[in-house]
Amino acid sequence: MAQNSLKCQFCKISLEVKWKCKTCDVIFCDSCRLNIHAILKNSHEHDVMDFKDTERNCSDNVDLKSIPCSTHLEPSCLIYCRNCDKSLCSSCLIYPSDQIELTRIYYLRRESLDELKQQIENTLPFFEAKSAEFRSRDSKLLSQHRQISQEISDRQNDVNTTLSNEANELLRKLNSFWNPNNNPVTQQKERLETIEEDLKQRREDLDDALKESSAFSIFPVFEKINKDLPAQITVQVKTPNLIYIESSSNDSFFGSIIEIPTFKLAHTFTIRLPDISAIVTLNEETCVLYSAKTNFFKHISISNLEMIKLISYYSKTKRNQTFDKSTRVVDMTAYRGNILIADVSIGNEIMHICHSVSQTEFTSIGNLHPCGVHTAKDNILVGYFSSYHRNDKSGIMILDLTGKEIRRFECTAKNEGRLFTYPAKITTNINNDICVVDYQSFFSEKNPTYGELYTYEPRNGRVVILGEWGQPKWTYSGHSNINCYDNFTPYDIATTMHGHILIADRDSSTIHVVSKNGQFIAKCCHDDIVHPNSLNIDKMGRLLIGCSSDWDAIMVAIIKMMLGVVKLLNFT
């Protein structure tokens, strides 16, 4: 029937349509196939098929418009939903059948976006503050780097090639401390700024969507920004505080770049002693304190900033009772797991202390009085003087580990004068330089009003640095900003693994930090560090500070002294 209703599309006359060319998309009769289609160019390549087969194929195709809607009476279907397994019309797409469920989902998402907005409001200030902090740190470090580079460049002008090479090496060292183009602070700053920008953008998108409050705005925003917020944590970045110090010697024209150490008071302990004259570290946890006023030792063990062990005992050595205890100089050093102690009240002996079990004479230095003592590698360094009142001989004596004298340093290389007056405290640094606290005097003469020929003077002094073979290198007599009112009173000295020299200045309650070349670097002071008179750096890299009191031991039966534990953050 369908065939009789169609005409040949070539001749427009014949109703006997028998063929269809799928290539030309034309139907035609037998006559036109032979007389017209066959003579077309490349007609032999055309896809010509029996028209009856095309009708059969077309009847197998599904026409959506012929399918009725699964929900409505309209027969015109626009789309078939595989998930729902339903044919849907235009009404279904505009007004879904599960409108109630969709409305519920809308309100849930709106509520989630409200909660997310509040979380962002609570989180954003943290990252804003951290971003500002790291921007400031990055700017400060960049400024510090540029300033030091400029100072080196200024000195580099009009110098020869050798000195230019020295300047370039110094600039490379500066970049090894801190590379302005690639460093943890810049990386952390960029990460925080990215998080801050993302949170602000998400907050802005949320504000717009919630303000419009339509499904058109809520659903896409929810899909876009509904993700976990970043944790409120930042990486701890250690940054150097650098200074450039021009050279004051012939060793270097340009000077050096020095990292200023950072101090943090970790803990304080109250010790029942009237004074802490000396501190020695025996191992990672145990240190020994000595009180010159009471001849009393305390072995304490510190673990996780807690005192877990305490052993106390008196010194068993015979003391010179006629010597004023307030003027005594005491120094201790670790020796083969035990202690060597030099105390001017003993006489010419250096005592070997093996806890409370054995206290014996280690060695004697004739008619001289030992004060400072320090063990360094295979030697023992002893500071000595000849007399309490009229001291005409003083210096450093080098002993081997058995106590036998190797050599002495008493005067300068040109024999121009004495190196020391009272070499009271001794240590060494990474260059094997000998670092000595030298007091100017102990006594001064007075007219005897009460039968006294001498009176005690404060321990004003200086720090003297000698080379390994006794050659004088430099001296340090305090800093004008610290000692403008208080005299420089160095009571003890210690050195770090990087060569910095720490000096306990008792009267100013300050720890001076000096470079290995004698330049002042920084100071360490704290409200809890009062009158420091002994220093020691333990095996954990912590600085132990023994603090004294202004109170008279006669007036107070038991005075609690303080031991401060300071973390040297740049030296660990």
PDB file of C-alpha atoms in Angstrom, residues 283-517:
ATOM      1  CA  ASN A 283      76.712  12.668  80.521  1.00  0.00           C
ATOM      2  CA  GLU A 284      73.487  13.408  78.632  1.00  0.00           C
ATOM      3  CA  GLU A 285      71.406  13.703  81.796  1.00  0.00           C
ATOM      4  CA  THR A 286      73.743  14.208  84.755  1.00  0.00           C
ATOM      5  CA  CYS A 287      75.494  17.390  85.792  1.00  0.00           C
ATOM      6  CA  VAL A 288      77.374  18.406  88.948  1.00  0.00           C
ATOM      7  CA  LEU A 289      76.868  21.685  90.824  1.00  0.00           C
ATOM      8  CA  TYR A 290      79.347  23.046  93.352  1.00  0.00           C
ATOM      9  CA  SER A 291      78.805  25.657  96.045  1.00  0.00           C
ATOM     10  CA  ALA A 292      82.025  27.401  97.105  1.00  0.00           C
ATOM     11  CA  LYS A 293      80.362  28.938 100.168  1.00  0.00           C
ATOM     12  CA  THR A 294      79.397  25.573 101.628  1.00  0.00           C
ATOM     13  CA  ASN A 295      81.937  23.209  99.960  1.00  0.00           C
ATOM     14  CA  PHE A 296      78.901  21.218  98.828  1.00  0.00           C
ATOM     15  CA  PHE A 297      78.380  19.099  95.684  1.00  0.00           C
ATOM     16  CA  LYS A 298      75.051  18.176  94.102  1.00  0.00           C
ATOM     17  CA  HIS A 299      74.729  15.604  91.321  1.00  0.00           C
ATOM     18  CA  ILE A 300      71.436  16.124  89.508  1.00  0.00           C
ATOM     19  CA  SER A 301      69.857  14.259  86.595  1.00  0.00           C
ATOM     20  CA  ILE A 302      67.513  16.123  84.273  1.00  0.00           C
ATOM     21  CA  SER A 303      65.251  14.200  81.895  1.00  0.00           C
ATOM     22  CA  ASN A 304      62.464  15.808  79.857  1.00  0.00           C
ATOM     23  CA  LEU A 305      63.042  18.980  81.866  1.00  0.00           C
ATOM     24  CA  GLU A 306      62.325  17.181  85.143  1.00  0.00           C
ATOM     25  CA  MET A 307      64.793  16.567  87.960  1.00  0.00           C
ATOM     26  CA  ILE A 308      64.685  12.812  88.412  1.00  0.00           C
ATOM     27  CA  LYS A 309      67.747  12.221  90.603  1.00  0.00           C
ATOM     28  CA  LEU A 310      69.650  14.198  93.224  1.00  0.00           C
ATOM     29  CA  ILE A 311      72.796  13.176  95.141  1.00  0.00           C
ATOM     30  CA  SER A 312      74.424  15.568  97.619  1.00  0.00           C
ATOM     31  CA  TYR A 313      77.720  15.409  99.547  1.00  0.00           C
ATOM     32  CA  TYR A 314      80.340  17.666 101.123  1.00  0.00           C
ATOM     33  CA  SER A 315      83.842  18.123  99.865  1.00  0.00           C
ATOM     34  CA  LYS A 316      86.227  16.198 102.121  1.00  0.00           C
ATOM     35  CA  THR A 317      89.271  18.310 101.332  1.00  0.00           C
ATOM     36  CA  LYS A 318      90.933  20.508 103.940  1.00  0.00           C
ATOM     37  CA  ARG A 319      90.270  24.190 103.325  1.00  0.00           C
ATOM     38  CA  ASN A 320      92.219  27.308 104.156  1.00  0.00           C
ATOM     39  CA  GLN A 321      89.786  28.865 106.611  1.00  0.00           C
ATOM     40  CA  THR A 322      91.612  32.235 106.671  1.00  0.00           C
ATOM     41  CA  PHE A 323      90.669  32.935 103.065  1.00  0.00           C
ATOM     42  CA  ASP A 324      87.513  35.009 102.534  1.00  0.00           C
ATOM     43  CA  LYS A 325      84.973  32.677 100.881  1.00  0.00           C
ATOM     44  CA  SER A 326      83.267  35.525  99.047  1.00  0.00           C
ATOM     45  CA  THR A 327      86.442  36.126  97.033  1.00  0.00           C
ATOM     46  CA  ARG A 328      87.123  32.519  96.142  1.00  0.00           C
ATOM     47  CA  VAL A 329      87.457  31.505  92.522  1.00  0.00           C
ATOM     48  CA  VAL A 330      86.374  27.968  91.692  1.00  0.00           C
ATOM     49  CA  ASP A 331      86.487  26.129  88.373  1.00  0.00           C
ATOM     50  CA  MET A 332      85.612  22.534  87.498  1.00  0.00           C
ATOM     51  CA  THR A 333      86.036  20.333  84.459  1.00  0.00           C
ATOM     52  CA  ALA A 334      85.008  16.824  83.479  1.00  0.00           C
ATOM     53  CA  TYR A 335      87.850  14.318  83.576  1.00  0.00           C
ATOM     54  CA  ARG A 336      87.416  10.677  82.543  1.00  0.00           C
ATOM     55  CA  GLY A 337      83.844  10.539  83.816  1.00  0.00           C
ATOM     56  CA  ASN A 338      84.755  12.309  87.044  1.00  0.00           C
ATOM     57  CA  ILE A 339      85.676  15.858  88.086  1.00  0.00           C
ATOM     58  CA  LEU A 340      88.784  17.970  88.476  1.00  0.00           C
ATOM     59  CA  ILE A 341      88.314  21.030  90.666  1.00  0.00           C
ATOM     60  CA  ALA A 342      90.564  24.039  91.238  1.00  0.00           C
ATOM     61  CA  ASP A 343      89.714  26.157  94.277  1.00  0.00           C
ATOM     62  CA  VAL A 344      92.022  28.984  95.358  1.00  0.00           C
ATOM     63  CA  SER A 345      91.314  28.185  99.007  1.00  0.00           C
ATOM     64  CA  ILE A 346      92.894  24.722  98.680  1.00  0.00           C
ATOM     65  CA  GLY A 347      96.374  26.006  97.984  1.00  0.00           C
ATOM     66  CA  ASN A 348      98.458  24.599  95.160  1.00  0.00           C
ATOM     67  CA  GLU A 349      96.406  21.420  94.630  1.00  0.00           C
ATOM     68  CA  ILE A 350      94.034  20.353  91.891  1.00  0.00           C
ATOM     69  CA  MET A 351      91.592  17.857  93.362  1.00  0.00           C
ATOM     70  CA  HIS A 352      90.248  14.747  91.649  1.00  0.00           C
ATOM     71  CA  ILE A 353      86.630  14.121  92.717  1.00  0.00           C
ATOM     72  CA  CYS A 354      85.100  10.705  92.048  1.00  0.00           C
ATOM     73  CA  HIS A 355      81.593  11.347  93.403  1.00  0.00           C
ATOM     74  CA  SER A 356      81.567  11.109  97.186  1.00  0.00           C
ATOM     75  CA  VAL A 357      83.576   7.881  97.219  1.00  0.00           C
ATOM     76  CA  SER A 358      87.026   9.241  96.412  1.00  0.00           C
ATOM     77  CA  GLN A 359      88.381  12.789  96.705  1.00  0.00           C
ATOM     78  CA  THR A 360      92.122  12.867  96.166  1.00  0.00           C
ATOM     79  CA  GLU A 361      94.864  15.220  95.044  1.00  0.00           C
ATOM     80  CA  PHE A 362      95.326  15.016  91.258  1.00  0.00           C
ATOM     81  CA  THR A 363      98.442  17.198  91.026  1.00  0.00           C
ATOM     82  CA  SER A 364     100.210  20.139  92.616  1.00  0.00           C
ATOM     83  CA  ILE A 365     101.744  23.152  90.847  1.00  0.00           C
ATOM     84  CA  GLY A 366     104.399  24.086  93.383  1.00  0.00           C
ATOM     85  CA  ASN A 367     104.104  27.459  95.103  1.00  0.00           C
ATOM     86  CA  LEU A 368     101.454  28.714  92.655  1.00  0.00           C
ATOM     87  CA  HIS A 369      97.702  28.853  93.176  1.00  0.00           C
ATOM     88  CA  PRO A 370      95.452  27.194  90.556  1.00  0.00           C
ATOM     89  CA  CYS A 371      92.147  28.901  89.766  1.00  0.00           C
ATOM     90  CA  GLY A 372      90.869  28.029  86.289  1.00  0.00           C
ATOM     91  CA  VAL A 373      90.942  24.429  85.007  1.00  0.00           C
ATOM     92  CA  HIS A 374      89.729  22.905  81.746  1.00  0.00           C
ATOM     93  CA  THR A 375      90.161  19.565  79.958  1.00  0.00           C
ATOM     94  CA  ALA A 376      90.727  19.887  76.194  1.00  0.00           C
ATOM     95  CA  LYS A 377      91.477  16.867  74.006  1.00  0.00           C
ATOM     96  CA  ASP A 378      94.692  15.352  75.386  1.00  0.00           C
ATOM     97  CA  ASN A 379      95.616  18.275  77.636  1.00  0.00           C
ATOM     98  CA  ILE A 380      94.563  19.930  80.856  1.00  0.00           C
ATOM     99  CA  LEU A 381      94.737  23.732  80.993  1.00  0.00           C
ATOM    100  CA  VAL A 382      95.312  25.360  84.385  1.00  0.00           C
ATOM    101  CA  GLY A 383      95.159  29.078  85.155  1.00  0.00           C
ATOM    102  CA  TYR A 384      97.409  30.142  88.025  1.00  0.00           C
ATOM    103  CA  PHE A 385      98.646  33.147  89.999  1.00  0.00           C
ATOM    104  CA  SER A 386     101.334  33.610  92.631  1.00  0.00           C
ATOM    105  CA  SER A 387      99.745  35.627  95.438  1.00  0.00           C
ATOM    106  CA  TYR A 388      96.346  36.759  96.662  1.00  0.00           C
ATOM    107  CA  HIS A 389      97.515  40.279  97.551  1.00  0.00           C
ATOM    108  CA  ARG A 390     100.620  41.092  95.537  1.00  0.00           C
ATOM    109  CA  ASN A 391     100.333  38.945  92.473  1.00  0.00           C
ATOM    110  CA  ASP A 392     103.515  39.176  90.394  1.00  0.00           C
ATOM    111  CA  LYS A 393     103.170  36.020  88.288  1.00  0.00           C
ATOM    112  CA  SER A 394     100.184  34.536  86.462  1.00  0.00           C
ATOM    113  CA  GLY A 395      99.544  32.535  83.324  1.00  0.00           C
ATOM    114  CA  ILE A 396      98.290  29.309  81.760  1.00  0.00           C
ATOM    115  CA  MET A 397      99.955  25.958  82.378  1.00  0.00           C
ATOM    116  CA  ILE A 398      99.444  23.065  79.932  1.00  0.00           C
ATOM    117  CA  LEU A 399      99.473  19.584  81.534  1.00  0.00           C
ATOM    118  CA  ASP A 400      99.120  16.150  80.001  1.00  0.00           C
ATOM    119  CA  LEU A 401      96.318  13.876  81.203  1.00  0.00           C
ATOM    120  CA  THR A 402      98.531  12.493  83.983  1.00  0.00           C
ATOM    121  CA  GLY A 403      99.177  15.970  85.407  1.00  0.00           C
ATOM    122  CA  LYS A 404     102.710  16.441  84.052  1.00  0.00           C
ATOM    123  CA  GLU A 405     103.556  19.961  82.902  1.00  0.00           C
ATOM    124  CA  ILE A 406     104.163  20.455  79.163  1.00  0.00           C
ATOM    125  CA  ARG A 407     104.530  24.246  78.810  1.00  0.00           C
ATOM    126  CA  ARG A 408     103.414  27.626  80.196  1.00  0.00           C
ATOM    127  CA  PHE A 409     102.136  30.917  78.792  1.00  0.00           C
ATOM    128  CA  GLU A 410     103.014  33.857  81.037  1.00  0.00           C
ATOM    129  CA  CYS A 411     103.875  36.798  78.808  1.00  0.00           C
ATOM    130  CA  THR A 412     103.421  37.915  75.229  1.00  0.00           C
ATOM    131  CA  ALA A 413     105.582  36.552  72.424  1.00  0.00           C
ATOM    132  CA  LYS A 414     107.724  39.713  72.468  1.00  0.00           C
ATOM    133  CA  ASN A 415     107.937  39.568  76.270  1.00  0.00           C
ATOM    134  CA  GLU A 416     106.165  42.940  76.446  1.00  0.00           C
ATOM    135  CA  GLY A 417     104.112  42.203  79.537  1.00  0.00           C
ATOM    136  CA  ARG A 418     101.860  39.809  81.384  1.00  0.00           C
ATOM    137  CA  LEU A 419      98.974  38.125  79.626  1.00  0.00           C
ATOM    138  CA  PHE A 420      96.755  37.842  82.718  1.00  0.00           C
ATOM    139  CA  THR A 421      96.234  39.016  86.259  1.00  0.00           C
ATOM    140  CA  TYR A 422      93.929  36.313  87.651  1.00  0.00           C
ATOM    141  CA  PRO A 423      93.047  33.719  84.910  1.00  0.00           C
ATOM    142  CA  ALA A 424      89.981  32.503  86.741  1.00  0.00           C
ATOM    143  CA  LYS A 425      87.897  30.536  84.204  1.00  0.00           C
ATOM    144  CA  ILE A 426      89.157  28.648  81.149  1.00  0.00           C
ATOM    145  CA  THR A 427      87.619  26.935  78.119  1.00  0.00           C
ATOM    146  CA  THR A 428      88.473  26.355  74.450  1.00  0.00           C
ATOM    147  CA  ASN A 429      86.554  26.920  71.201  1.00  0.00           C
ATOM    148  CA  ILE A 430      86.346  25.118  67.852  1.00  0.00           C
ATOM    149  CA  ASN A 431      89.600  26.767  66.694  1.00  0.00           C
ATOM    150  CA  ASN A 432      91.405  25.372  69.759  1.00  0.00           C
ATOM    151  CA  ASP A 433      91.785  28.954  70.963  1.00  0.00           C
ATOM    152  CA  ILE A 434      92.150  29.305  74.732  1.00  0.00           C
ATOM    153  CA  CYS A 435      89.357  31.471  76.156  1.00  0.00           C
ATOM    154  CA  VAL A 436      90.100  32.940  79.590  1.00  0.00           C
ATOM    155  CA  VAL A 437      88.149  35.072  82.068  1.00  0.00           C
ATOM    156  CA  ASP A 438      90.794  37.349  83.580  1.00  0.00           C
ATOM    157  CA  TYR A 439      90.016  39.379  86.729  1.00  0.00           C
ATOM    158  CA  GLN A 440      91.748  42.678  87.282  1.00  0.00           C
ATOM    159  CA  SER A 441      92.147  42.171  91.029  1.00  0.00           C
ATOM    160  CA  PHE A 442      90.705  40.553  94.144  1.00  0.00           C
ATOM    161  CA  PHE A 443      91.844  43.054  96.752  1.00  0.00           C
ATOM    162  CA  SER A 444      92.829  46.702  97.151  1.00  0.00           C
ATOM    163  CA  GLU A 445      94.814  48.233  99.975  1.00  0.00           C
ATOM    164  CA  LYS A 446      93.135  50.578 102.496  1.00  0.00           C
ATOM    165  CA  ASN A 447      94.074  52.433 105.629  1.00  0.00           C
ATOM    166  CA  PRO A 448      93.340  49.910 108.354  1.00  0.00           C
ATOM    167  CA  THR A 449      90.356  51.413 110.212  1.00  0.00           C
ATOM    168  CA  TYR A 450      89.234  48.099 111.633  1.00  0.00           C
ATOM    169  CA  GLY A 451      92.521  46.229 111.416  1.00  0.00           C
ATOM    170  CA  GLU A 452      91.968  45.247 107.763  1.00  0.00           C
ATOM    171  CA  LEU A 453      94.830  45.728 105.311  1.00  0.00           C
ATOM    172  CA  TYR A 454      92.855  44.689 102.218  1.00  0.00           C
ATOM    173  CA  THR A 455      89.274  44.891 101.089  1.00  0.00           C
ATOM    174  CA  TYR A 456      87.406  42.813  98.503  1.00  0.00           C
ATOM    175  CA  GLU A 457      86.688  44.380  95.111  1.00  0.00           C
ATOM    176  CA  PRO A 458      84.001  43.341  92.616  1.00  0.00           C
ATOM    177  CA  ARG A 459      85.227  40.949  89.965  1.00  0.00           C
ATOM    178  CA  ASN A 460      85.627  43.458  87.172  1.00  0.00           C
ATOM    179  CA  GLY A 461      87.477  41.774  84.360  1.00  0.00           C
ATOM    180  CA  ARG A 462      87.799  40.920  80.702  1.00  0.00           C
ATOM    181  CA  VAL A 463      87.931  37.930  78.379  1.00  0.00           C
ATOM    182  CA  VAL A 464      91.310  37.136  76.803  1.00  0.00           C
ATOM    183  CA  ILE A 465      91.681  34.857  73.790  1.00  0.00           C
ATOM    184  CA  LEU A 466      94.983  33.117  73.019  1.00  0.00           C
ATOM    185  CA  GLY A 467      95.902  30.968  70.074  1.00  0.00           C
ATOM    186  CA  GLU A 468      96.660  27.298  70.605  1.00  0.00           C
ATOM    187  CA  TRP A 469     100.340  28.175  71.181  1.00  0.00           C
ATOM    188  CA  GLY A 470      99.751  31.126  73.461  1.00  0.00           C
ATOM    189  CA  GLN A 471      99.757  34.013  70.983  1.00  0.00           C
ATOM    190  CA  PRO A 472      97.331  36.816  72.013  1.00  0.00           C
ATOM    191  CA  LYS A 473      94.459  37.228  69.526  1.00  0.00           C
ATOM    192  CA  TRP A 474      91.920  39.624  71.062  1.00  0.00           C
ATOM    193  CA  THR A 475      90.265  40.765  74.290  1.00  0.00           C
ATOM    194  CA  TYR A 476      86.668  41.588  75.162  1.00  0.00           C
ATOM    195  CA  SER A 477      85.761  44.030  77.952  1.00  0.00           C
ATOM    196  CA  GLY A 478      81.977  44.178  77.705  1.00  0.00           C
ATOM    197  CA  HIS A 479      79.567  46.124  75.518  1.00  0.00           C
ATOM    198  CA  SER A 480      78.653  49.798  75.909  1.00  0.00           C
ATOM    199  CA  ASN A 481      74.901  49.178  75.582  1.00  0.00           C
ATOM    200  CA  ILE A 482      74.964  46.553  78.345  1.00  0.00           C
ATOM    201  CA  ASN A 483      77.667  47.904  80.634  1.00  0.00           C
ATOM    202  CA  CYS A 484      76.772  51.584  80.550  1.00  0.00           C
ATOM    203  CA  TYR A 485      75.713  51.423  84.226  1.00  0.00           C
ATOM    204  CA  ASP A 486      77.024  48.059  85.455  1.00  0.00           C
ATOM    205  CA  ASN A 487      80.676  47.098  85.231  1.00  0.00           C
ATOM    206  CA  PHE A 488      81.584  44.097  83.112  1.00  0.00           C
ATOM    207  CA  THR A 489      81.809  41.266  85.644  1.00  0.00           C
ATOM    208  CA  PRO A 490      82.503  38.016  83.759  1.00  0.00           C
ATOM    209  CA  TYR A 491      81.921  35.130  86.171  1.00  0.00           C
ATOM    210  CA  ASP A 492      82.028  32.215  83.735  1.00  0.00           C
ATOM    211  CA  ILE A 493      82.538  31.362  80.076  1.00  0.00           C
ATOM    212  CA  ALA A 494      81.336  28.631  77.681  1.00  0.00           C
ATOM    213  CA  THR A 495      81.658  27.975  73.946  1.00  0.00           C
ATOM    214  CA  THR A 496      79.206  26.458  71.449  1.00  0.00           C
ATOM    215  CA  MET A 497      79.750  23.922  68.692  1.00  0.00           C
ATOM    216  CA  HIS A 498      79.727  26.810  66.174  1.00  0.00           C
ATOM    217  CA  GLY A 499      82.456  28.734  67.977  1.00  0.00           C
ATOM    218  CA  HIS A 500      80.319  31.364  69.681  1.00  0.00           C
ATOM    219  CA  ILE A 501      81.552  32.425  73.119  1.00  0.00           C
ATOM    220  CA  LEU A 502      79.012  32.864  75.925  1.00  0.00           C
ATOM    221  CA  ILE A 503      79.999  35.027  78.911  1.00  0.00           C
ATOM    222  CA  ALA A 504      78.031  35.286  82.171  1.00  0.00           C
ATOM    223  CA  ASP A 505      78.035  38.978  83.169  1.00  0.00           C
ATOM    224  CA  ARG A 506      76.830  38.788  86.769  1.00  0.00           C
ATOM    225  CA  ASP A 507      76.106  42.414  87.667  1.00  0.00           C
ATOM    226  CA  SER A 508      74.081  43.137  84.509  1.00  0.00           C
ATOM    227  CA  SER A 509      72.281  39.737  84.676  1.00  0.00           C
ATOM    228  CA  THR A 510      73.165  39.178  81.031  1.00  0.00           C
ATOM    229  CA  ILE A 511      74.787  36.487  78.909  1.00  0.00           C
ATOM    230  CA  HIS A 512      77.031  38.127  76.279  1.00  0.00           C
ATOM    231  CA  VAL A 513      77.294  36.281  72.949  1.00  0.00           C
ATOM    232  CA  VAL A 514      80.592  36.969  71.158  1.00  0.00           C
ATOM    233  CA  SER A 515      81.877  35.573  67.872  1.00  0.00           C
ATOM    234  CA  LYS A 516      85.062  33.523  67.678  1.00  0.00           C
ATOM    235  CA  ASN A 517      86.736  36.669  66.310  1.00  0.00           C
TER     236      ASN A 517
END
